[in-house]
C-alpha positions as a LaTeX table, in Angstrom:
\begin{tabular}{lrrr}
\hline
Residue & $x$ (\AA) & $y$ (\AA) & $z$ (\AA) \\
\hline
Unk1 & $-27.11$ & 3.71 & 200.70 \\
Unk2 & $-28.64$ & 0.76 & 202.51 \\
Unk3 & $-31.67$ & $-1.41$ & 201.67 \\
Unk4 & $-34.10$ & 0.75 & 203.65 \\
Unk5 & $-32.95$ & 3.90 & 201.87 \\
Unk6 & $-33.24$ & 2.14 & 198.51 \\
Unk7 & $-36.83$ & 1.12 & 199.29 \\
Unk8 & $-37.64$ & 4.70 & 200.32 \\
Unk9 & $-36.20$ & 5.91 & 197.06 \\
Unk10 & $-38.33$ & 3.43 & 195.11 \\
Unk11 & $-41.45$ & 4.57 & 196.96 \\
Unk12 & $-40.70$ & 8.25 & 196.43 \\
Unk13 & $-39.53$ & 8.20 & 192.81 \\
Unk14 & $-41.21$ & 5.34 & 190.97 \\
Unk15 & $-44.37$ & 7.17 & 189.88 \\
Unk16 & $-42.62$ & 10.34 & 188.73 \\
Unk17 & $-39.98$ & 8.34 & 186.89 \\
Unk18 & $-42.67$ & 6.28 & 185.15 \\
Unk19 & $-44.57$ & 9.45 & 184.10 \\
Unk20 & $-41.34$ & 10.91 & 182.74 \\
Unk21 & $-40.56$ & 7.79 & 180.70 \\
Unk22 & $-44.16$ & 7.37 & 179.52 \\
Unk23 & $-44.36$ & 10.96 & 178.25 \\
Unk24 & $-41.23$ & 10.32 & 176.21 \\
Unk25 & $-41.93$ & 6.90 & 174.84 \\
Unk26 & $-45.75$ & 6.80 & 174.62 \\
Unk27 & $-45.57$ & 3.09 & 175.38 \\
Unk28 & $-46.35$ & 1.72 & 178.84 \\
Unk29 & $-44.22$ & $-1.40$ & 178.43 \\
Unk30 & $-41.16$ & 0.50 & 177.25 \\
Unk31 & $-41.65$ & 3.06 & 180.04 \\
Unk32 & $-41.79$ & 0.24 & 182.59 \\
Unk33 & $-38.59$ & $-1.19$ & 181.13 \\
Unk34 & $-36.84$ & 2.18 & 181.47 \\
Unk35 & $-37.97$ & 2.49 & 185.11 \\
Unk36 & $-36.90$ & $-1.05$ & 185.89 \\
Unk37 & $-33.50$ & $-0.58$ & 184.22 \\
Unk38 & $-33.00$ & 2.70 & 186.11 \\
Unk39 & $-33.73$ & 1.07 & 189.47 \\
Unk40 & $-31.54$ & $-1.89$ & 188.56 \\
Unk41 & $-28.63$ & 0.43 & 187.83 \\
Unk42 & $-29.24$ & 2.21 & 191.13 \\
Unk43 & $-29.25$ & $-1.16$ & 192.90 \\
Unk44 & $-25.92$ & $-2.05$ & 191.33 \\
Unk45 & $-24.43$ & 1.24 & 192.58 \\
Unk46 & $-25.85$ & 1.27 & 196.11 \\
Unk47 & $-22.39$ & 1.75 & 197.56 \\
Unk48 & $-21.62$ & 4.86 & 195.49 \\
Unk49 & $-24.95$ & 6.76 & 195.34 \\
Unk50 & $-26.02$ & 8.81 & 198.33 \\
Unk51 & $-29.65$ & 8.67 & 199.41 \\
Unk52 & $-30.06$ & 12.43 & 198.94 \\
Unk53 & $-29.00$ & 12.09 & 195.29 \\
Unk54 & $-30.96$ & 8.97 & 194.35 \\
Unk55 & $-33.77$ & 10.92 & 192.60 \\
Unk56 & $-31.28$ & 12.84 & 190.47 \\
Unk57 & $-29.39$ & 9.62 & 189.69 \\
Unk58 & $-32.60$ & 7.87 & 188.62 \\
Unk59 & $-33.77$ & 10.69 & 186.34 \\
Unk60 & $-30.30$ & 11.02 & 184.83 \\
Unk61 & $-30.17$ & 7.30 & 184.17 \\
Unk62 & $-33.69$ & 7.26 & 182.72 \\
Unk63 & $-32.87$ & 10.23 & 180.50 \\
Unk64 & $-29.80$ & 8.47 & 179.09 \\
Unk65 & $-31.71$ & 5.22 & 178.55 \\
Unk66 & $-34.52$ & 7.07 & 176.75 \\
Unk67 & $-32.09$ & 8.94 & 174.51 \\
Unk68 & $-30.28$ & 5.70 & 173.67 \\
Unk69 & $-33.57$ & 3.95 & 172.91 \\
Unk70 & $-34.74$ & 6.89 & 170.78 \\
Unk71 & $-31.52$ & 6.86 & 168.78 \\
Unk72 & $-31.87$ & 3.15 & 168.10 \\
Unk73 & $-35.54$ & 3.55 & 167.22 \\
Unk74 & $-34.89$ & 6.49 & 164.88 \\
Unk75 & $-33.14$ & 4.22 & 162.41 \\
Unk76 & $-35.97$ & 1.69 & 162.34 \\
Unk77 & $-38.89$ & 4.14 & 162.30 \\
Unk78 & $-37.70$ & 6.50 & 159.57 \\
Unk79 & $-40.08$ & 5.13 & 156.94 \\
Unk80 & $-43.12$ & 5.42 & 159.21 \\
Unk81 & $-42.28$ & 9.01 & 160.18 \\
Unk82 & $-42.47$ & 10.20 & 156.60 \\
Unk83 & $-46.14$ & 9.21 & 156.46 \\
Unk84 & $-47.16$ & 10.44 & 159.93 \\
Unk85 & $-48.67$ & 13.70 & 158.62 \\
Unk86 & $-50.72$ & 11.91 & 155.98 \\
Unk87 & $-52.32$ & 9.68 & 158.59 \\
Unk88 & $-53.12$ & 12.43 & 161.08 \\
Unk89 & $-54.73$ & 14.86 & 158.64 \\
Unk90 & $-57.72$ & 12.57 & 158.17 \\
Unk91 & $-58.29$ & 11.85 & 161.83 \\
Unk92 & $-60.92$ & 13.68 & 163.87 \\
Unk93 & $-59.85$ & 16.79 & 165.76 \\
Unk94 & $-57.93$ & 15.91 & 168.88 \\
Unk95 & $-58.15$ & 17.49 & 172.30 \\
Unk96 & $-55.49$ & 19.73 & 173.79 \\
Unk97 & $-53.67$ & 16.82 & 175.47 \\
Unk98 & $-53.37$ & 14.92 & 172.20 \\
Unk99 & $-52.15$ & 18.03 & 170.37 \\
Unk100 & $-49.50$ & 18.65 & 173.03 \\
Unk101 & $-48.44$ & 15.00 & 172.96 \\
Unk102 & $-48.10$ & 15.10 & 169.17 \\
Unk103 & $-46.18$ & 18.37 & 169.43 \\
Unk104 & $-43.81$ & 16.82 & 171.97 \\
Unk105 & $-43.25$ & 13.91 & 169.58 \\
Unk106 & $-41.88$ & 16.34 & 166.97 \\
Unk107 & $-39.06$ & 17.45 & 169.30 \\
Unk108 & $-35.63$ & 15.82 & 169.43 \\
Unk109 & $-35.19$ & 13.59 & 172.51 \\
Unk110 & $-33.00$ & 16.06 & 174.40 \\
Unk111 & $-35.41$ & 18.95 & 173.94 \\
Unk112 & $-38.36$ & 16.74 & 174.88 \\
Unk113 & $-36.54$ & 15.74 & 178.06 \\
Unk114 & $-35.90$ & 19.35 & 178.97 \\
Unk115 & $-39.54$ & 20.34 & 178.49 \\
Unk116 & $-40.79$ & 17.39 & 180.52 \\
Unk117 & $-38.27$ & 17.87 & 183.31 \\
Unk118 & $-38.97$ & 21.60 & 183.60 \\
Unk119 & $-42.70$ & 21.88 & 182.88 \\
Unk120 & $-44.04$ & 18.54 & 184.08 \\
Unk121 & $-41.66$ & 17.52 & 186.85 \\
Unk122 & $-40.81$ & 21.05 & 188.01 \\
Unk123 & $-37.02$ & 20.74 & 188.12 \\
Unk124 & $-34.91$ & 23.91 & 188.23 \\
Unk125 & $-32.49$ & 24.75 & 185.43 \\
Unk126 & $-29.57$ & 23.74 & 187.65 \\
Unk127 & $-31.14$ & 20.36 & 188.44 \\
Unk128 & $-31.90$ & 19.77 & 184.76 \\
Unk129 & $-28.30$ & 20.60 & 183.88 \\
Unk130 & $-27.02$ & 18.00 & 186.33 \\
Unk131 & $-29.53$ & 15.37 & 185.18 \\
Unk132 & $-28.85$ & 15.79 & 181.46 \\
Unk133 & $-25.16$ & 16.61 & 181.66 \\
Unk134 & $-25.64$ & 19.83 & 179.69 \\
Unk135 & $-24.34$ & 23.17 & 180.89 \\
Unk136 & $-26.82$ & 25.80 & 182.10 \\
Unk137 & $-26.63$ & 27.87 & 178.91 \\
Unk138 & $-27.45$ & 24.89 & 176.69 \\
Unk139 & $-30.37$ & 23.94 & 178.93 \\
Unk140 & $-31.85$ & 27.42 & 178.57 \\
Unk141 & $-31.21$ & 27.61 & 174.82 \\
Unk142 & $-32.56$ & 24.13 & 174.08 \\
Unk143 & $-35.60$ & 24.75 & 176.26 \\
Unk144 & $-36.26$ & 28.05 & 174.48 \\
Unk145 & $-35.97$ & 26.36 & 171.07 \\
Unk146 & $-38.22$ & 23.51 & 172.18 \\
Unk147 & $-40.90$ & 25.89 & 173.39 \\
Unk148 & $-40.70$ & 27.88 & 170.14 \\
Unk149 & $-41.07$ & 24.65 & 168.14 \\
Unk150 & $-44.05$ & 23.62 & 170.28 \\
Unk151 & $-45.61$ & 27.03 & 169.81 \\
Unk152 & $-45.14$ & 26.84 & 166.04 \\
Unk153 & $-46.57$ & 23.31 & 165.87 \\
Unk154 & $-49.60$ & 24.14 & 167.98 \\
Unk155 & $-50.18$ & 27.27 & 165.89 \\
Unk156 & $-50.16$ & 25.20 & 162.70 \\
Unk157 & $-52.66$ & 22.74 & 164.19 \\
Unk158 & $-54.93$ & 25.61 & 165.23 \\
Unk159 & $-54.90$ & 26.97 & 161.66 \\
Unk160 & $-55.85$ & 23.59 & 160.19 \\
Unk161 & $-58.62$ & 22.91 & 162.73 \\
\hline
\end{tabular}
C-alpha cells in the first residue's frame, strides 16, 4: 500500500472505526486513542497490508485493542461495577438509546464486539469471523447469546419502569 492508498483508507474508515470504538468504550478520548493506535499500526505495516483489506485490518486491530483495554480495566473497575445497579435504580427513566447502551455494557467485550459489528456496522458473519479471529460457529453462537442477554436485560428494565 502506498501513501495515497493509506490516505484513502483513513478517509473511508475513520468515522466508522471511531463509532465502533466509542460504542465499546463510552469514552471519546479512549475511542480516539484506539482509532489512532489502529491507524498507527496500519502505517507501520504499509508494506504487508493490501489496500482492499485495510478496513478489515483496522477493525481487527481496533477489536483487539478494545479487548485488551477492557481486560486491563476489568481489574481496576471491579469495585465500581458491584454498585452500578444501586446507582441506576434511582435515576430517572432513560430513553431507548440509553437502555440499549446500558444493556451493551453488561455484555462481555467479545459479545459486544459481535453485536456492534453485525448490527451497527453491517458486517457479514464471515467478515466478523475474520475480524475477530473466531470461527463461524462461535460467531453465530456468541451473537445468539449476546442477543438473548440483551433481550433479557431490556425485558427486566421494562418491568421496572
